[in-house]
Coordinates of C-alpha atoms in Angstrom, one line a residue:
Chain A
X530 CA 60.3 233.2 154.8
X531 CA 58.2 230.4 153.8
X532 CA 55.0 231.4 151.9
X533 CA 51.4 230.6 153.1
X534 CA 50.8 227.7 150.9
X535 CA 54.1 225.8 152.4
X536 CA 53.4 226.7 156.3
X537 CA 49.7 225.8 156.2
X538 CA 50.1 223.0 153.5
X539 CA 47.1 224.9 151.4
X540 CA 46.4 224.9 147.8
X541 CA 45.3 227.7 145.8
X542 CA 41.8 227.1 145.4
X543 CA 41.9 226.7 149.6
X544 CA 43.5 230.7 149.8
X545 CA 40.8 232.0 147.4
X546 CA 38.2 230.2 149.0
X547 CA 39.4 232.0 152.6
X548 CA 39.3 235.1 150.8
X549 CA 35.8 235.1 149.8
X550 CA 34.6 233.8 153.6
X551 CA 36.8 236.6 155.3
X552 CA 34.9 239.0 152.6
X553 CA 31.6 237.9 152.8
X554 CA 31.7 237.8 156.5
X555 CA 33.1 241.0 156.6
X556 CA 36.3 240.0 158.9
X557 CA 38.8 242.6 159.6
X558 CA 42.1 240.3 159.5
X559 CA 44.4 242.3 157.4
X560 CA 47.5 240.9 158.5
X561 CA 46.5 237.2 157.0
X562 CA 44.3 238.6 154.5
X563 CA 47.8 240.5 153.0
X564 CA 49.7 237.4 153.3
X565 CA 47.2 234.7 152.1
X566 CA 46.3 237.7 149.0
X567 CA 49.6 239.0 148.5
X568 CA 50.9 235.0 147.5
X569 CA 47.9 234.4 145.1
X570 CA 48.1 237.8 143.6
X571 CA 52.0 237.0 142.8
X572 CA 51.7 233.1 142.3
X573 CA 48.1 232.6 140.9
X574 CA 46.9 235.7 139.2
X575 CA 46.2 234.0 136.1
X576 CA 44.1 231.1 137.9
X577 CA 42.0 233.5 139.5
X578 CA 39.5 234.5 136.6
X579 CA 37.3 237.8 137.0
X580 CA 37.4 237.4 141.1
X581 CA 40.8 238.5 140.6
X582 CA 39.3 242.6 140.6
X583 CA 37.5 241.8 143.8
X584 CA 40.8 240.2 145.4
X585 CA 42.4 243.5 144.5
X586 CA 39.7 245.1 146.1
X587 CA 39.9 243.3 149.3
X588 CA 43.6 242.9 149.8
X589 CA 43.9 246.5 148.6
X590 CA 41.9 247.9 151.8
X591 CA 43.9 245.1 153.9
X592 CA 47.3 246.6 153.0
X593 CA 46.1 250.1 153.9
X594 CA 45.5 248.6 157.1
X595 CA 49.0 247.6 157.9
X596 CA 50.5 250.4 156.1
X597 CA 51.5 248.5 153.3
X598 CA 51.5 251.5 150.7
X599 CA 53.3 249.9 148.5
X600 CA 51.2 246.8 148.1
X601 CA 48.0 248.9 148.3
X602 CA 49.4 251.3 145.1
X603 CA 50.2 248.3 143.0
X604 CA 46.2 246.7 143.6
X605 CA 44.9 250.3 142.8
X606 CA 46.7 250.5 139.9
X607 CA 45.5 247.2 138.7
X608 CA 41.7 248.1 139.5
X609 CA 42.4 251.8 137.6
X610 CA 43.2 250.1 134.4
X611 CA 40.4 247.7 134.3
X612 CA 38.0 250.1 135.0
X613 CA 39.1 253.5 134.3
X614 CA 36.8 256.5 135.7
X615 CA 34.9 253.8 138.0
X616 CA 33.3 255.4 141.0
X617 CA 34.0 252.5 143.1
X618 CA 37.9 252.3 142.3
X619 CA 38.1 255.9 142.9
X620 CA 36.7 255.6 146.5
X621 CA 39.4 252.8 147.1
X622 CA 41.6 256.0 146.0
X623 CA 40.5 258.1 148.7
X624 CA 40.5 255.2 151.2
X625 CA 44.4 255.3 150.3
X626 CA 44.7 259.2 151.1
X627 CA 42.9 258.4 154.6
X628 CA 45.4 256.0 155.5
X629 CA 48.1 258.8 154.5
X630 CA 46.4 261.0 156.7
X631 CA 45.6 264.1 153.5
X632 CA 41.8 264.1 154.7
X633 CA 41.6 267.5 152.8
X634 CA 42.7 265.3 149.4
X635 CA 40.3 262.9 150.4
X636 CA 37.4 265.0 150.8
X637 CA 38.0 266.8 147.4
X638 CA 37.9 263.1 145.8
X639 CA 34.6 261.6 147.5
X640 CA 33.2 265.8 146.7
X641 CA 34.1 264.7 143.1
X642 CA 32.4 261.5 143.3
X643 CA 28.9 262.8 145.0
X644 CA 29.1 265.7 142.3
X645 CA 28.5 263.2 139.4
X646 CA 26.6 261.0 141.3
X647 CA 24.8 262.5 144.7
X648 CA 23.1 259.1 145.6
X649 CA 27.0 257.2 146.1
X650 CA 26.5 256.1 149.5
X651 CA 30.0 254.6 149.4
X652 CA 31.5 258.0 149.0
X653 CA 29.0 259.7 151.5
X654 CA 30.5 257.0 154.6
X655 CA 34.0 257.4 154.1
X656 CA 33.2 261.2 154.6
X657 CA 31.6 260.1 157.7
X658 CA 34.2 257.6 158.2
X659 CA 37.2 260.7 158.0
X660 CA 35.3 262.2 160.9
X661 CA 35.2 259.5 163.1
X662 CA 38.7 258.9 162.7
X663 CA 39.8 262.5 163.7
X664 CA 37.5 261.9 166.5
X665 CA 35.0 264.4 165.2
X666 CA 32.2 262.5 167.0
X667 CA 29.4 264.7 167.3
X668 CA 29.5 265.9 163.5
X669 CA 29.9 262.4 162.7
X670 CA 26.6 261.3 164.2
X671 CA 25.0 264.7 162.8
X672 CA 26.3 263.6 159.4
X673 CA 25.1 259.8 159.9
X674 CA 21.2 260.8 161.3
X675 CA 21.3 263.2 158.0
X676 CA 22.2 260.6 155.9
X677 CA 19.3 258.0 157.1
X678 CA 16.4 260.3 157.1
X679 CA 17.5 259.6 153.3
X680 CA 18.5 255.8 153.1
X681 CA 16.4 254.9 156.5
X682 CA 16.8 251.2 155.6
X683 CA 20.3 251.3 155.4
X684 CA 21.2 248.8 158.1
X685 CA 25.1 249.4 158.8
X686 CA 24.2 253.2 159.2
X687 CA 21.5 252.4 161.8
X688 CA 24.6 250.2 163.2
X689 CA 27.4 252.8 163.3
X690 CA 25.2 255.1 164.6
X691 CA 24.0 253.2 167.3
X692 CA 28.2 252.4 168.8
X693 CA 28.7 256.2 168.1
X694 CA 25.8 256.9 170.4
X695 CA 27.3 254.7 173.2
X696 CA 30.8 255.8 172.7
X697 CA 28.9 259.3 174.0
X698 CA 27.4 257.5 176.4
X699 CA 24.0 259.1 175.0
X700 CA 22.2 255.1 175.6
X701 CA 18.6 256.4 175.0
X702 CA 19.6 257.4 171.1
X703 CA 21.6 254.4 171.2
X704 CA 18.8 252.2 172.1
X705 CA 16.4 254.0 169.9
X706 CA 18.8 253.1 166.6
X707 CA 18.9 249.4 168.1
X708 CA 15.5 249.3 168.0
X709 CA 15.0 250.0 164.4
X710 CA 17.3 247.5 163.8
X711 CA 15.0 245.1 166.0
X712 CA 12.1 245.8 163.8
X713 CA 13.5 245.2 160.6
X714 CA 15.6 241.9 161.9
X715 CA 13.4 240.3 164.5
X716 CA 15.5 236.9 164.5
X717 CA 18.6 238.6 165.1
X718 CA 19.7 237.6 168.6
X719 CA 22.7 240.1 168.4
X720 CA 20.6 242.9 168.0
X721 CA 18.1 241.8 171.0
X722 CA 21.2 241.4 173.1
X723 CA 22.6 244.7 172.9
X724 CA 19.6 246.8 173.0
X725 CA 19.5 244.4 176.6
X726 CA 23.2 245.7 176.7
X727 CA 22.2 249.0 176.5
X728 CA 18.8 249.5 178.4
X729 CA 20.8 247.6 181.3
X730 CA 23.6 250.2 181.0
X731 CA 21.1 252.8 181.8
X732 CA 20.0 251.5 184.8
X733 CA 16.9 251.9 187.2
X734 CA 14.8 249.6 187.3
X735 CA 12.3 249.6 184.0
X736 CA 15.2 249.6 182.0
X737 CA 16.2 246.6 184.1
X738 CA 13.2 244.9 183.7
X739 CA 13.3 245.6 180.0
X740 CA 16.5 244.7 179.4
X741 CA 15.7 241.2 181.3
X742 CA 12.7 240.5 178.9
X743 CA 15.4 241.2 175.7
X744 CA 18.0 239.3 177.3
X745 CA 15.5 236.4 177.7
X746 CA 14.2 236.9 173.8
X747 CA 18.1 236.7 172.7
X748 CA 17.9 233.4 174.4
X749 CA 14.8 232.3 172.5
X750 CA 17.0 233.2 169.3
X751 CA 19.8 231.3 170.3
X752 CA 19.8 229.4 173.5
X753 CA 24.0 229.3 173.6
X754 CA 24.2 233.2 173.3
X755 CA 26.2 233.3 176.5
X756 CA 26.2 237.1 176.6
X757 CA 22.4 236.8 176.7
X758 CA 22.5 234.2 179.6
X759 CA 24.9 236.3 181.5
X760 CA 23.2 239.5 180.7
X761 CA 19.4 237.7 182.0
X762 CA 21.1 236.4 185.2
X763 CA 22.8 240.0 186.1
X764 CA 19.3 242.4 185.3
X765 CA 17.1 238.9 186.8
X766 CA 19.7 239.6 190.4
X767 CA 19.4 243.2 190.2
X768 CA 15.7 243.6 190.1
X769 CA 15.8 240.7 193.3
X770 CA 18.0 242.7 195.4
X771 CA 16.0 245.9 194.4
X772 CA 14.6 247.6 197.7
X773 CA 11.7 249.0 195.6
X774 CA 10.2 245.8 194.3
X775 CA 7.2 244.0 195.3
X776 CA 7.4 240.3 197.0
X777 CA 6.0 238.9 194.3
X778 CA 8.7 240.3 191.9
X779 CA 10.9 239.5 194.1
X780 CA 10.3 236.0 194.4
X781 CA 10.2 235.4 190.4
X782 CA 13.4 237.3 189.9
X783 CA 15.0 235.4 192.4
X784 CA 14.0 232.2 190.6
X785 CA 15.0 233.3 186.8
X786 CA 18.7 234.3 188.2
X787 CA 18.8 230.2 190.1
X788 CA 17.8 228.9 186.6
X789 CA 19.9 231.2 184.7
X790 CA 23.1 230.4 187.0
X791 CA 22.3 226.6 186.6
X792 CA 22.0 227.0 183.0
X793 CA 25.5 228.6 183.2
X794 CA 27.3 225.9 185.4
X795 CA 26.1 223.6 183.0
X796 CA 27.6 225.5 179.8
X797 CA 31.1 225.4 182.0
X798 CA 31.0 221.6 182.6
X799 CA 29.8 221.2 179.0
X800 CA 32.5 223.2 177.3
X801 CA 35.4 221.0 179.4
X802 CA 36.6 224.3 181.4
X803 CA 39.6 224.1 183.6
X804 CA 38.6 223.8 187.0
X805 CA 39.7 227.3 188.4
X806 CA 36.9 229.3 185.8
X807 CA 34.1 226.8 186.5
X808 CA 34.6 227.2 190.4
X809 CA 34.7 231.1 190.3
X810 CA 31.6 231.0 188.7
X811 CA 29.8 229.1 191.7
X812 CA 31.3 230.8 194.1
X813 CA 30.4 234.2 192.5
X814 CA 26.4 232.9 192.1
X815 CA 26.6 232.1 195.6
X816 CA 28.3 235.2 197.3
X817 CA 25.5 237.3 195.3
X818 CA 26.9 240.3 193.2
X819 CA 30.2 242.5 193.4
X820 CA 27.6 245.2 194.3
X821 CA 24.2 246.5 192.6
X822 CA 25.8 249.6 191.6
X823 CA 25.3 249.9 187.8
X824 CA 28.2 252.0 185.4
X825 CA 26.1 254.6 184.0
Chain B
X934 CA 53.4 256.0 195.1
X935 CA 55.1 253.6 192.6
X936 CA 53.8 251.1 190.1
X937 CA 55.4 248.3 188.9
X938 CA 54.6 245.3 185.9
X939 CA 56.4 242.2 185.6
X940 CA 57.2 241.5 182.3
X941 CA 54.2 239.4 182.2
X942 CA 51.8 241.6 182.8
X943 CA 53.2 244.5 180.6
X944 CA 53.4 241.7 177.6
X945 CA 49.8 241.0 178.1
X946 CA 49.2 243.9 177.6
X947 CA 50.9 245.3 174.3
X948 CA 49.5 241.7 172.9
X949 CA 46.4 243.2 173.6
X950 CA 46.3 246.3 172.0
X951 CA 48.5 244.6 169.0
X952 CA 45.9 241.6 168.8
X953 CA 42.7 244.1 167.9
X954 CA 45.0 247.7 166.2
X955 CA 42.1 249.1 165.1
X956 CA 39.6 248.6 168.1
X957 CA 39.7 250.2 171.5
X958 CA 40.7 247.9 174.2
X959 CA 40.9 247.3 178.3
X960 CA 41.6 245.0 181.1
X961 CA 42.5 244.4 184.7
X962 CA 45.6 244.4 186.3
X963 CA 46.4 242.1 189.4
X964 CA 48.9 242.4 192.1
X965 CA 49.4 240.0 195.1
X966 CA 47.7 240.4 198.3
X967 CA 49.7 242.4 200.8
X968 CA 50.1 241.0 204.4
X969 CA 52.2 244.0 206.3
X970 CA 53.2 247.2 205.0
X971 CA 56.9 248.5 204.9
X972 CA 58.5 249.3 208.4
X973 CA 59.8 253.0 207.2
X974 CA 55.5 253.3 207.0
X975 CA 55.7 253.8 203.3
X976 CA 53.1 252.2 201.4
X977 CA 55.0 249.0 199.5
X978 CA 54.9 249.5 195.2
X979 CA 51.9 248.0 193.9
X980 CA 53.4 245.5 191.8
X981 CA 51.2 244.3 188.9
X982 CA 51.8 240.4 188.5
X983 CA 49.5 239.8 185.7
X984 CA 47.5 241.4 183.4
X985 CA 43.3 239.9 182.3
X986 CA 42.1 241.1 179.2
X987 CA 38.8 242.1 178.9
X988 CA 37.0 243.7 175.8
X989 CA 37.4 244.5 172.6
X990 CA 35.5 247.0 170.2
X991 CA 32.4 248.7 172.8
X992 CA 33.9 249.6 175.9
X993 CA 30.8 251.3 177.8
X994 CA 28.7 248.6 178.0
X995 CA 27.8 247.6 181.8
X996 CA 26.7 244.0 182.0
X997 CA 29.4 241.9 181.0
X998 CA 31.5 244.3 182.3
X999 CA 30.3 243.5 185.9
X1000 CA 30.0 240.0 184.6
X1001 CA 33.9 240.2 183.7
X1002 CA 34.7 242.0 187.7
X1003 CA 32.6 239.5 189.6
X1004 CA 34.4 236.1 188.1
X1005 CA 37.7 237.7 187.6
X1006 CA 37.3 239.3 191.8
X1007 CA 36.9 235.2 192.6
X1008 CA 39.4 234.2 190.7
X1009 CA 41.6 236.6 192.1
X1010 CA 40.3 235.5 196.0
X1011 CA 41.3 231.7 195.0
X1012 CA 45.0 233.2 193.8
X1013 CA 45.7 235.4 196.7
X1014 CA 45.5 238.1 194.2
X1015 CA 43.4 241.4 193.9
X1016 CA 42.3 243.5 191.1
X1017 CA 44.1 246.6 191.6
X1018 CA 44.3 248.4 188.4
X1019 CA 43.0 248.8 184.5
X1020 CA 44.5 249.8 181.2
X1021 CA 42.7 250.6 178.1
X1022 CA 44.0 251.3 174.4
X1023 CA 41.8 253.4 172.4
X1024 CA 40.5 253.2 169.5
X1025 CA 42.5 256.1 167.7
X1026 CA 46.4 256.7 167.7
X1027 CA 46.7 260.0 168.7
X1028 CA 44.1 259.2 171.8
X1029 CA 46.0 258.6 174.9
X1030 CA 44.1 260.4 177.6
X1031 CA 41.3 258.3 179.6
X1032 CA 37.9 258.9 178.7
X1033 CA 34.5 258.5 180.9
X1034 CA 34.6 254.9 181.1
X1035 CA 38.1 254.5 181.9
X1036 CA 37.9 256.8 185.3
X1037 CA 34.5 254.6 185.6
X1038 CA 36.3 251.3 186.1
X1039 CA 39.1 252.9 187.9
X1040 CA 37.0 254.1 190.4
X1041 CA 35.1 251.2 191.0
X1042 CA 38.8 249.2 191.6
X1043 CA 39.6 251.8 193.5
X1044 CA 37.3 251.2 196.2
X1045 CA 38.5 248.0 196.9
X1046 CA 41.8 248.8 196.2
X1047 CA 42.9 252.7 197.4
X1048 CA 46.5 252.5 195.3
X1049 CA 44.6 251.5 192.2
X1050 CA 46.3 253.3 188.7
X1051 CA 44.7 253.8 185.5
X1052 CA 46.9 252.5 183.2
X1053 CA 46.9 253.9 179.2
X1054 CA 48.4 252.8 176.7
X1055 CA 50.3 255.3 173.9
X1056 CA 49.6 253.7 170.7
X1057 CA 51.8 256.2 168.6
X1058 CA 54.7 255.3 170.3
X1059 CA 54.0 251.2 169.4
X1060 CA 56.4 250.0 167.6
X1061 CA 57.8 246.4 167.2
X1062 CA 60.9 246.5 168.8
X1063 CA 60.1 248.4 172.3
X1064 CA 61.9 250.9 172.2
X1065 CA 61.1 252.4 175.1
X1066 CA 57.5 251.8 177.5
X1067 CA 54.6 253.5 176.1
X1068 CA 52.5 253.3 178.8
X1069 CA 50.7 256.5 180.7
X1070 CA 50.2 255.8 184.6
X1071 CA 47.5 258.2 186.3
X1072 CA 46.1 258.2 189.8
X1073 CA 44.2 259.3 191.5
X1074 CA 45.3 262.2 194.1
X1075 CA 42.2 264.8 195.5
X1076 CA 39.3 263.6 193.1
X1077 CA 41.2 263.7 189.9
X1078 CA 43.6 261.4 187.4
X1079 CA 46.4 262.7 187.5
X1080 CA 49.6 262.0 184.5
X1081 CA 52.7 260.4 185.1
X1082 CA 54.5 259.2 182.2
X1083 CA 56.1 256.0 182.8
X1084 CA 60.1 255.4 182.7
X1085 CA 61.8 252.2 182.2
X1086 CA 61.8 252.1 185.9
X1087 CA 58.0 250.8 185.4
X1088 CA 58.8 247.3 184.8
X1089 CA 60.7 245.5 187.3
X1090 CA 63.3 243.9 184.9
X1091 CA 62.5 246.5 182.2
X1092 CA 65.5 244.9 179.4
X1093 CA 63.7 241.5 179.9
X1094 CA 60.1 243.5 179.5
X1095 CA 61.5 244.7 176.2
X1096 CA 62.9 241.9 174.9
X1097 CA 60.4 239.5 175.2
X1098 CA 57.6 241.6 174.4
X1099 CA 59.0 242.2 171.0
X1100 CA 59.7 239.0 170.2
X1101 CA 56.3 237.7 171.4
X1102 CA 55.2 240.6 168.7
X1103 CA 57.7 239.7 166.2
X1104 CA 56.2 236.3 166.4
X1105 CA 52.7 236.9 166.2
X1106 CA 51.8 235.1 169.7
X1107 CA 48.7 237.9 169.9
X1108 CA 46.9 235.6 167.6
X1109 CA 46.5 233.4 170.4
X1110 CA 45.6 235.9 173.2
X1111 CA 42.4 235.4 174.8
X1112 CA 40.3 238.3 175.8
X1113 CA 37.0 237.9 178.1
X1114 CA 35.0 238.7 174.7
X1115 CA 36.7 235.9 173.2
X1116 CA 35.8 233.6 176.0
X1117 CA 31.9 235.4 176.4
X1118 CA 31.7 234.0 172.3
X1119 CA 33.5 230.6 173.2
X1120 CA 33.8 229.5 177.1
X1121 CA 36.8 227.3 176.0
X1122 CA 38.8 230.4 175.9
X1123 CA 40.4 230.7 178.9
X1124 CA 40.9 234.1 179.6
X1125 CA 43.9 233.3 182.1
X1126 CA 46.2 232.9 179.0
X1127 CA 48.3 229.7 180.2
X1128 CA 49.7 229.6 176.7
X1129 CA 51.5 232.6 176.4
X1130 CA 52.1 232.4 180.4
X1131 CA 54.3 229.7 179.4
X1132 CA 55.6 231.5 176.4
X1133 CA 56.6 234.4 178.4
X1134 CA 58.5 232.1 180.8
X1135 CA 60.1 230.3 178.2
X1136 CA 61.8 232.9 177.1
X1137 CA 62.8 234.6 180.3

C-alpha cells in the first residue's frame, strides 16, 4: 500500500505540522492520525526533535481507538523509557486497559496515581470517563458535579457534564452547566447556541422566548452560525403561531422568522446549492412548520 | 408487516455509523409514495429506497431536529417520496436497544406514516466484510416497540447489499458521507449524498 507521503504528495514537515492542528484542535480522526503518525514515527523519528514524545502521545490514544494494540504498546513503551514513573505516561497506561476492556486494572492504576498525587485531574476523568463508557450515567454525572465543586473553572468538565445531562434528558441541569459556561466565555457563539438548543428543547413558551433571544446573541457572535439562524427562525415561528401570545408579540415574531428565512435563502443562493435544497427551503418557510409540537 | 432496504439505503447507513465509531448517530429512511395497496388486501412491504443522515454526537436536541424533518418532508414531497422510518447507532457497542429519543422520532414519523419501523443498528456485530445484517427492526404493535431481528431477507438483493457495502467500507468512501450536521456547519454539503449515490451504482 502506498504510504501517506506518496498518495497525498506531502513532506514530512507537512505530516507533523497536521499532527499538531489535529492536537491542538482536539480532532478525533484516528484513522488518519495512525496513518499520517504511524509513517513519521517509522520514516522520520530522528527529524522529529523533542515533539517526538508528544507524537507518541497522540498517535498512541489514536491507535487505541482503532484497536491497534500493537501500535499503541510500541508508543507506550517509547514514552515509559523517557520518562519512567511519569504520572502522565501512566494514565496513557490505563487508557490502554480501557480499550482492553479490564476496567477493574484500570481503576487500580488511576487509584495509584490519585494516591501520590490527589489533585491529578487527568486520572480523576478517565475514572469518570470508565463510567460513561459502561453506561454508568448517573454515577458518572454524580462523580463529575463532585469533581467541579473542586475545580469549578474547569471548563471541559462543565462541558461533559452539560451532554450527560441532555443524554438524560434532565435540560434544566443541562442548561444550568451551559450557563456557567456562558459566563466565563461570553464571545463563544457555540455555547449561546446550545443553551438556545436546550431551552428550546424544553419547550413552553419562556423557554421559547429565551431561547430566541440566545439564538439571536449567537448570531451577534457570528452572523454565519447557521444553527443559530435556523434555531432564531424555528423558536421566532413557534412563539407566532402560539395561541397564548399577545398581538403585539405576535406581530414582531412573525417579522423576525420573515427576516430570518430571507437571511437563510440568501445563505443557500450564496453557498451555490443545487437547486432541489434551495427550493425545499422556500417551500418549507411558506407552508409554515411540520407542526408546533416540540420533542420534549 | 415486512421491511425492506435497497442496497442503497442499507449502505448509507453502515457508512454512517462507520463515518463517526465513536459517536451516536441517526437518520431518516424514505420509501416511495404508494398509489394502491395489494389486491389479496395485504398492506405492500415498506420498501426503504434511501437512507438521509442526520446527526452526529447529541441526539436529543429539538430544533435542528425539526429543522432537519421540515426540509427533508419537502424534499421528499418534490421526489414522490415519504419519510417513513429512522435508525440510530449509539454511542456504545454493547447498546442496541432504542432509547427515549429514538421512540420520539419514530413516533412523530409514525403519524404521518402508520407502517413506520425504528431501525437500530448492532454495532458489535460491525465488521468489515458484512457478514451477515446487523440491523434490529422494531414496530410498533399496541403502544409499544416491539424486536424483530433482521434476516438477510431485509435487503431486497441482500448478496449485492453485502458486497458493496463492504467494499464502500473497505475503501473508506464514509469519509465523504454527508450528514445534516455536516451541511448545518457548511450548506455546501449536500445531505442527498449524490457522490456515493453514484458510487453505490457503480458498483452494482
Amino acid at each position: 500500500m502506498a504510504s501517506v507521503s506518496e498518495l497525498y504528495d506531502v513532506t514530512w514537515e507537512e505530516m507533523r505540522d497536521k499532527l499538531r492542528k489535529w492536537r491542538d484542535e482536539n480532532y478525533r480522526n484516528s484513522e488518519q492520525i495512525v496513518d499520517v503518525g504511524e509513517e513519521l514515527l517509522n520514516e522520520h523519528a530522528s527529524k522529529l526533535g523533542d515533539d517526538i514524545w508528544i507524537i507518541y502521545e497522540q498517535v498512541m490514544i489514536a491507535a487505541l481507538d482503532c484497536s491497534r494494540d500493537d501500535l499503541a504498546v510500541s508508543c507506550l513503551q517509547e514514552l515509559k523509557r523517557q520518562f519512567p514513573g511519569s504520572h502522565r505516561v501512566k494514565r496513557l497506561a490505563g487508557m490502554r486497559l480501557e480499550a482492553l476492556e479490564r476496567y477493574e486494572d484500570a481503576t487500580k492504576l488511576y487509584d495509584s496515581i490519585l494516591q501520590d498525587d490527589p489533585t491529578n485531574t487527568a486520572a480523576r476523568k478517565r475514572k469518570m470517563a470508565m463510567l460513561k463508557a459502561q453506561g454508568k450515567s448517573p454515577e458518572a454525572i454524580r462523580d463529575l458535579n463532585e469533581y467541579l465543586e473542586q475545580f469549578v473553572g474547569d471548563q471541559e468538565a462543565w462541558h461533559e457534564l452539560s451532554e450527560l445531562y441532555i443524554n438524560e434528558h434532565d435540560y434544566a441541569k443541562a442548561a444550568f452547566c451551559l450557563e456557567e459556561l456562558m459566563m466565563t466565555n461570553p464571545h463563544n457563539h457555540l455555547y449561546c447556541e446550545q443553551y438556545a438548543e436546550v431551552k428550546y428543547t424544553q419547550g413552553g413558551l419562556d423557554n421559547l422566548e429565551l431561547s430566541r433571544k440566545y439564538f439571536a446573541q449567537a448570531l451577534k457572535l457570528n452572523n454565519r452560525n447557521m444553527r443559530a439562524l435556523f434555531g432564531f427562525y424555528m423558536s421566532a415561528s413557534h412563539i407566532a403561531a402560539s395561541p397564548k401570545v399577545s398581538a403585539k408579540v405576535k406581530k414582531d415574531n412573525v417579522r423576525y422568522a420573515a427576516w430570518a428565512a430571507s437571511q437563510i435563502n440568501r445563505a443557500y443562493q450564496k453557498s451555490v446549492m443545487s437547486q432541489p435544497l434551495m427550493s425545499s427551503f422556500e417551500e418549507m418557510a411558506s407552508r409554515g412548520l411540520f407542526g408546533p409540537k416540540n420533542m420534549c | 408487516m415486512t421491511v425492506k432496504l435497497t442496497t442503497q439505503a442499507y449502505c448509507k447507513m453502515l457508512l454512517h455509523a462507520a463515518k463517526y465509531p465513536h459517536c451516536a448517530v441517526n437518520g431518516l429512511l424514505v420509501a416511495e409514495k404508494q398509489k394502491e395497496r395489494r389486491r389479496d388486501g395485504q398492506p405492500a412491504p415498506v420498501l426503504y429506497v434511501d437512507c438521509v443522515p442526520l446527526f452526529h454526537g447529541t441526539l436529543a436536541l429539538a430544533p435542528m431536529l425539526e429543522v432537519a424533518l421540515n426540509l427533508i418532508d419537502t424534499w421528499c414531497k418534490e421526489n414522490r417520496y415519504v419519510i417513513a422510518g429512522y435508525y440510530q447507532a449509539n454511542e456504545r457497542i454493547k447498546d442496541f436497544r432504542p432509547n427515549q429519543v429514538a421512540e420520539k422520532v419514530a413516533a412523530r414519523i409514525s403519524e404521518n406514516f402508520s407502517e413506520a419501523a425504528l431501525i437500530v443498528v448492532d454495532n458489535s456485530r460491525f465488521t468489515l466484510d458484512c457478514y451477515e445484517p446487523i440491523l434490529t427492526i422494531f414496530e410498533h404493535h399496541e403502544n409499544k416497540w416491539k424486536c424483530r431481528d433482521a434476516d438477510v431477507d431485509c435487503c431486497e438483493d441482500w448478496a449485492e447489499a453485502r458486497k458493496i457495502t463492504s467494499a464502500l467500507l473497505e475503501s473508506r468512501s464514509y469519509e465523504n458521507l454527508i450528514d445534516f450536521d455536516n451541511h448545518l456547519d457548511d450548506l455546501r454539503n449536500d445531505w442527498t449524498n449524490p457522490e456515493i449515490n453514484k458510487s453505490v451504482l457503480h458498483l452494482c
